[in-house]
Short mmCIF file of C-alpha atoms and ligand atoms in Angstrom, two decimals:
data_model
loop_
_atom_site.label_atom_id
_atom_site.label_comp_id
_atom_site.label_asym_id
_atom_site.label_seq_id
_atom_site.Cartn_x
_atom_site.Cartn_y
_atom_site.Cartn_z
CA MET A 1 145.53 123.91 26.18
CA THR A 2 144.24 120.51 24.37
CA ARG A 3 140.45 119.88 24.72
CA LEU A 4 138.65 117.32 22.52
CA ALA A 5 135.64 116.06 23.11
CA ILE A 6 133.15 113.45 21.32
CA VAL A 7 129.67 114.15 20.65
CA THR A 8 127.47 111.89 19.06
CA GLY A 9 124.21 112.34 17.21
CA THR A 10 125.71 115.59 15.01
CA SER A 11 123.75 115.73 12.65
CA SER A 12 120.92 116.65 14.20
CA GLY A 13 118.19 119.28 16.85
CA ILE A 14 120.98 118.94 20.72
CA GLY A 15 123.84 117.18 19.07
CA ARG A 16 124.68 120.14 16.15
CA ALA A 17 124.15 122.85 18.51
CA VAL A 18 126.79 120.97 21.12
CA ALA A 19 128.64 120.45 18.56
CA LEU A 20 129.26 124.10 17.04
CA ARG A 21 129.23 125.75 20.38
CA LEU A 22 132.77 123.91 21.78
CA LEU A 23 133.98 124.74 18.54
CA ASP A 24 132.77 128.45 18.80
CA HIS A 25 135.02 127.40 22.69
CA ASP A 26 137.97 126.82 21.56
CA TRP A 27 138.00 122.65 21.75
CA ASP A 28 139.07 120.22 20.05
CA VAL A 29 135.14 118.21 18.21
CA ILE A 30 134.62 114.43 16.82
CA GLY A 31 130.88 114.05 15.86
CA VAL A 32 129.37 111.28 15.32
CA ALA A 33 125.92 110.56 13.08
CA ARG A 34 124.82 108.40 10.52
CA ARG A 35 124.31 111.81 7.88
CA ASP A 36 126.70 114.64 6.93
CA ALA A 37 126.16 117.55 9.43
CA ALA A 38 127.41 120.29 7.48
CA ILE A 39 129.80 122.11 9.48
CA ARG A 40 132.67 122.35 8.49
CA HIS A 41 135.59 124.11 10.77
CA ALA A 42 139.01 122.61 10.44
CA ARG A 43 139.06 121.77 14.67
CA TYR A 44 135.77 119.16 13.55
CA ARG A 45 136.04 115.50 12.54
CA HIS A 46 133.09 114.13 11.41
CA LEU A 47 132.66 110.18 11.37
CA ALA A 48 128.98 109.02 9.31
CA LEU A 49 129.06 105.50 11.79
CA ASP A 50 125.54 104.16 12.53
CA VAL A 51 126.78 104.19 15.96
CA GLY A 52 124.15 100.94 16.23
CA ASP A 53 126.35 98.72 14.57
CA LEU A 54 128.77 97.66 16.97
CA THR A 55 131.47 96.37 15.05
CA ALA A 56 131.50 99.56 12.54
CA LEU A 57 131.44 101.61 15.47
CA THR A 58 134.05 100.15 18.09
CA ALA A 59 136.12 99.09 15.63
CA THR A 60 136.56 103.13 14.02
CA PHE A 61 136.60 103.81 17.40
CA GLU A 62 139.01 101.93 19.45
CA ARG A 63 141.57 102.47 15.36
CA ASP A 64 141.11 105.96 14.40
CA VAL A 65 140.02 107.60 18.16
CA ALA A 66 142.15 105.92 20.70
CA PRO A 67 145.35 107.87 19.90
CA LEU A 68 143.47 110.80 19.01
CA VAL A 69 142.12 111.06 22.45
CA SER A 70 145.47 109.23 24.37
CA ASP A 71 147.83 112.80 23.54
CA PRO A 72 149.35 112.98 26.32
CA ALA A 73 149.28 117.10 25.46
CA ARG A 74 145.63 116.66 25.99
CA THR A 75 143.57 118.31 28.99
CA ARG A 76 140.46 117.80 28.83
CA ILE A 77 137.61 114.94 27.28
CA GLY A 78 134.45 115.85 26.97
CA LEU A 79 132.12 112.93 25.95
CA VAL A 80 128.61 113.93 24.76
CA ASN A 81 125.95 110.33 24.87
CA ASN A 82 123.48 112.69 23.01
CA ALA A 83 122.49 109.85 20.35
CA ALA A 84 119.59 108.25 20.61
CA VAL A 85 116.14 106.93 18.78
CA ILE A 86 112.82 107.33 19.63
CA GLY A 87 112.14 103.78 18.73
CA ARG A 88 108.43 102.62 17.88
CA LEU A 89 106.28 104.48 19.66
CA ARG A 90 103.68 101.76 20.34
CA THR A 91 101.94 99.66 23.18
CA VAL A 92 103.93 96.74 24.39
CA ASP A 93 101.32 94.79 22.69
CA ALA A 94 102.66 95.73 19.41
CA THR A 95 106.66 94.82 20.32
CA ASP A 96 108.98 94.65 17.71
CA ALA A 97 112.13 91.93 18.59
CA ALA A 98 114.63 93.91 16.02
CA ALA A 99 113.37 97.04 17.09
CA LEU A 100 113.44 96.61 20.09
CA ARG A 101 117.01 95.40 19.75
CA THR A 102 118.42 99.03 17.46
CA THR A 103 116.56 100.72 19.75
CA TYR A 104 118.97 99.16 22.81
CA ALA A 105 122.37 99.14 20.92
CA VAL A 106 122.28 103.30 19.62
CA ASN A 107 120.07 104.20 23.31
CA VAL A 108 122.12 102.13 25.78
CA VAL A 109 124.90 99.79 23.92
CA ALA A 110 126.98 102.45 22.39
CA PRO A 111 126.48 105.46 25.04
CA VAL A 112 127.86 102.64 27.73
CA TRP A 113 131.29 100.92 26.02
CA LEU A 114 131.33 104.70 24.52
CA THR A 115 132.02 105.51 28.63
CA GLY A 116 134.69 102.81 28.79
CA PHE A 117 136.69 104.05 25.45
CA VAL A 118 136.98 106.91 26.93
CA ALA A 119 137.99 105.99 30.82
CA ARG A 120 140.37 103.11 28.98
CA HIS A 121 142.03 105.94 27.18
CA THR A 122 141.95 110.00 28.54
CA PRO A 123 145.48 110.73 29.73
CA ARG A 124 145.91 110.23 33.27
CA THR A 125 146.84 113.96 34.17
CA ALA A 126 143.79 115.19 31.61
CA ALA A 127 140.34 115.84 33.26
CA LEU A 128 137.51 114.01 32.20
CA ARG A 129 133.90 114.83 32.39
CA ILE A 130 130.96 112.58 30.20
CA LEU A 131 127.40 113.53 29.86
CA ASP A 132 124.73 111.15 28.88
CA VAL A 133 121.60 112.97 27.63
CA SER A 134 118.27 111.45 29.56
CA SER A 135 115.05 112.40 29.57
CA GLY A 136 111.79 112.40 31.87
CA ALA A 137 110.47 109.16 30.29
CA ALA A 138 113.32 107.63 32.28
CA ILE A 139 111.51 107.76 35.07
CA ARG A 140 108.15 108.75 34.44
CA PRO A 141 106.25 106.14 32.24
CA LEU A 142 103.83 107.11 29.46
CA PRO A 143 102.13 105.90 27.33
CA GLY A 144 103.42 104.20 23.92
CA LEU A 145 107.30 104.78 24.59
CA GLY A 146 107.88 101.73 26.94
CA GLU A 147 110.45 101.13 24.22
CA TYR A 148 112.46 104.99 24.62
CA ALA A 149 112.17 104.49 28.39
CA GLY A 150 113.07 101.92 28.89
CA THR A 151 116.91 102.72 27.56
CA LYS A 152 116.70 106.16 29.14
CA ALA A 153 116.35 104.32 32.68
CA ALA A 154 119.03 101.89 32.16
CA LEU A 155 121.55 104.54 30.37
CA ARG A 156 120.55 106.87 33.67
CA MET A 157 121.47 103.29 35.74
CA MET A 158 124.55 103.20 33.92
CA SER A 159 124.92 106.25 34.27
CA MET A 160 125.20 106.26 37.90
CA ALA A 161 127.22 102.79 37.47
CA ALA A 162 129.54 104.07 35.69
CA ALA A 163 130.64 106.86 38.20
CA ALA A 164 130.74 104.19 40.94
CA ASP A 165 133.57 102.17 38.81
CA PHE A 166 135.96 105.34 37.82
CA GLN A 167 135.44 105.54 42.23
CA SER A 168 136.74 101.95 42.94
CA ALA A 169 140.06 101.25 44.44
CA PRO A 170 140.91 98.90 40.55
CA LEU A 171 139.74 101.50 38.27
CA ASN A 172 140.37 104.60 40.24
CA GLY A 173 144.38 103.40 40.15
CA ARG A 174 144.58 103.00 36.37
CA MET A 175 141.76 105.63 34.97
CA THR A 176 142.12 110.17 35.82
CA ARG A 177 141.18 111.11 39.12
CA ASP A 178 138.84 113.76 37.77
CA ALA A 179 136.31 111.93 36.28
CA ALA A 180 132.91 113.08 36.35
CA VAL A 181 129.85 111.39 34.71
CA LEU A 182 126.53 113.51 34.28
CA SER A 183 122.95 112.67 33.51
CA TYR A 184 121.75 115.48 32.03
CA SER A 185 117.45 116.00 31.26
CA PRO A 186 117.33 118.59 28.11
CA GLY A 187 113.33 119.62 28.99
CA THR A 188 111.28 119.64 26.30
CA VAL A 189 113.22 120.75 22.87
CA ASP A 190 112.39 121.25 19.94
CA THR A 191 113.63 118.91 17.08
CA PRO A 192 113.09 117.12 14.91
CA MET A 193 112.52 113.86 17.78
CA GLN A 194 109.09 115.72 18.36
CA VAL A 195 107.90 116.23 15.28
CA GLU A 196 108.54 112.17 15.30
CA ALA A 197 106.00 111.80 18.11
CA ARG A 198 103.81 114.53 17.31
CA GLY A 199 103.55 112.76 13.56
CA GLN A 200 101.58 110.24 15.61
CA ARG A 201 98.22 108.42 15.53
CA PRO A 202 96.94 108.59 18.94
CA ASP A 203 95.65 104.97 18.55
CA ASP A 204 98.84 103.78 18.14
CA PHE A 205 100.87 106.30 20.34
CA PRO A 206 98.87 106.76 23.08
CA ALA A 207 101.25 109.78 24.38
CA GLN A 208 100.64 111.78 21.49
CA THR A 209 98.68 114.34 22.69
CA TRP A 210 100.81 115.05 25.76
CA PHE A 211 102.98 115.54 22.40
CA GLN A 212 101.19 117.48 21.33
CA GLU A 213 100.23 119.51 23.90
CA ARG A 214 103.09 120.55 24.64
CA HIS A 215 103.81 122.46 21.46
CA ASP A 216 100.93 123.67 21.50
CA THR A 217 101.52 125.83 24.42
CA GLY A 218 104.81 127.30 23.90
CA GLY A 219 106.11 123.99 25.59
CA LEU A 220 109.49 123.34 23.80
CA HIS A 221 112.99 125.04 23.71
CA ALA A 222 115.47 125.93 21.51
CA PRO A 223 118.53 122.97 21.36
CA GLU A 224 120.86 126.04 21.78
CA LEU A 225 119.78 126.57 25.39
CA PRO A 226 120.33 123.19 26.85
CA ALA A 227 123.75 123.44 24.44
CA ALA A 228 124.78 125.56 26.91
CA GLU A 229 124.25 124.06 29.69
CA ILE A 230 125.76 121.14 28.71
CA VAL A 231 129.31 122.68 27.27
CA GLU A 232 128.91 124.07 31.00
CA PHE A 233 129.41 120.24 32.43
CA LEU A 234 132.33 119.47 29.65
CA GLU A 235 134.90 123.51 30.70
CA SER A 236 133.29 122.54 34.78
CA ALA A 237 136.65 122.97 36.99
CA LYS A 238 134.84 120.54 39.59
CA ALA A 239 132.35 118.48 39.04
CA LEU A 240 130.94 115.57 41.73
CA ALA A 241 131.70 112.20 40.79
CA PHE A 242 128.08 112.36 39.42
CA ALA A 243 125.86 113.98 39.47
CA GLU A 244 121.88 114.81 37.69
CA ARG A 245 119.81 117.52 36.30
CA ARG A 246 116.86 118.74 34.36
CA PHE A 247 117.25 121.32 32.06
CA GLY A 248 116.76 124.82 33.55
CA GLU A 249 118.04 123.47 37.37
N1 NAP B 1 114.71 116.68 21.49
C1 NAP B 1 113.63 116.72 23.09
O1 NAP B 1 112.28 117.15 23.17
C2 NAP B 1 113.97 115.53 24.05
C3 NAP B 1 114.13 115.21 25.24
C4 NAP B 1 114.77 114.26 25.91
C5 NAP B 1 115.06 114.47 26.67
N2 NAP B 1 115.93 113.95 23.95
C6 NAP B 1 116.98 113.44 23.90
O2 NAP B 1 117.95 114.13 23.28
C7 NAP B 1 119.50 113.37 22.05
C8 NAP B 1 119.42 114.27 21.27
O3 NAP B 1 117.46 114.33 21.08
P1 NAP B 1 117.61 115.80 19.58
O4 NAP B 1 116.27 115.71 19.90
O5 NAP B 1 118.19 116.48 19.32
O6 NAP B 1 116.83 114.41 18.36
P2 NAP B 1 117.24 114.24 16.62
O7 NAP B 1 116.95 116.33 16.36
O8 NAP B 1 116.26 113.62 16.28
O9 NAP B 1 118.87 113.94 16.52
C9 NAP B 1 119.68 112.55 16.99
C10 NAP B 1 120.73 112.94 16.51
O10 NAP B 1 120.77 111.29 17.11
C11 NAP B 1 121.52 110.35 16.09
N3 NAP B 1 121.04 109.20 15.39
C12 NAP B 1 120.39 108.91 15.72
N4 NAP B 1 120.52 107.09 15.44
C13 NAP B 1 121.99 107.57 15.49
C14 NAP B 1 122.57 106.29 14.95
N5 NAP B 1 122.18 105.35 14.99
N6 NAP B 1 123.82 106.30 14.41
C15 NAP B 1 124.30 107.95 14.64
N7 NAP B 1 123.66 108.93 15.56
C16 NAP B 1 122.98 108.62 15.51
C17 NAP B 1 120.85 111.13 14.13
O11 NAP B 1 121.59 111.32 13.22
P3 NAP B 1 121.39 110.50 11.92
O12 NAP B 1 119.86 110.26 12.03
O13 NAP B 1 121.99 111.55 11.16
O14 NAP B 1 122.07 109.88 11.57
C18 NAP B 1 120.95 112.97 14.92
O15 NAP B 1 122.24 113.54 14.93
C19 NAP B 1 118.72 112.11 22.94
O16 NAP B 1 119.32 111.35 22.75
C20 NAP B 1 117.47 112.72 22.86
O17 NAP B 1 116.85 110.69 23.69
C21 NAP B 1 115.46 114.73 23.47
#
């Protein structure tokens, strides 16, 4: 049994917890982040990459990762599109065009491209499980969080669109039929992303008080909890072509 997972954002938070759990479960793991993940394991390989640098991302994956994914001995490929930035936590009047483009590159373009990459390269005899990390912000607006929320709403629809593509006749004939996509909201998780949101001035970022209150009332959980649900999906024998789930449901 040779199972390979690609996990983005393994240097911190949820992504790191997912990589460690997958290694515990005997998966081969390719982790991606700009920083080192401080994971030393024979089955872990780290790619120090800025996923928003789309030229570097696509070249590195086609050159170094494609042969590992397309190995006919693979029985299962997992992709966890986890890396994201929270973006500029400002109201719309303070939009910075270049920052907005970077946020969309990291949070939307990279995960969608990676979805196509695994669809192309996964052996037709292997199972394919793709988990896109979503957020309550994808469906509920909070003031000052529009940049991030827009990317998560876009990713959520792209997850559904990819699943529809996988089932369409032409693509279905070219790729594994055992493919499933899960759009997954991890709940409110105790990671540096939450620290960044709480650290803003409410004058600049009106939703600061929402994040502060979640923290102060004990509403944050450890990254290991959503990581367990993520790994459970990657290992699922049967899965709907598309599903949407929130932590604990
Ligand atoms: N924490 C929450 O309450 C919460 C709630 C809902 C959804 N989420 C989602 O959960 C996922 C993980 O977030 P987290 O809370 O675990 O945050 P985190 O601790 O800040 O981790 C973010 C990860 O993404 C990586 N990353 C960011 N920009 C990158 C880039 N340009 N290139 C490569 N890697 C990059 C970071 O690595 P480097 O900085 O080393 O590159 C880091 O490993 C995100 O999709 C987030 O939107 C979190």
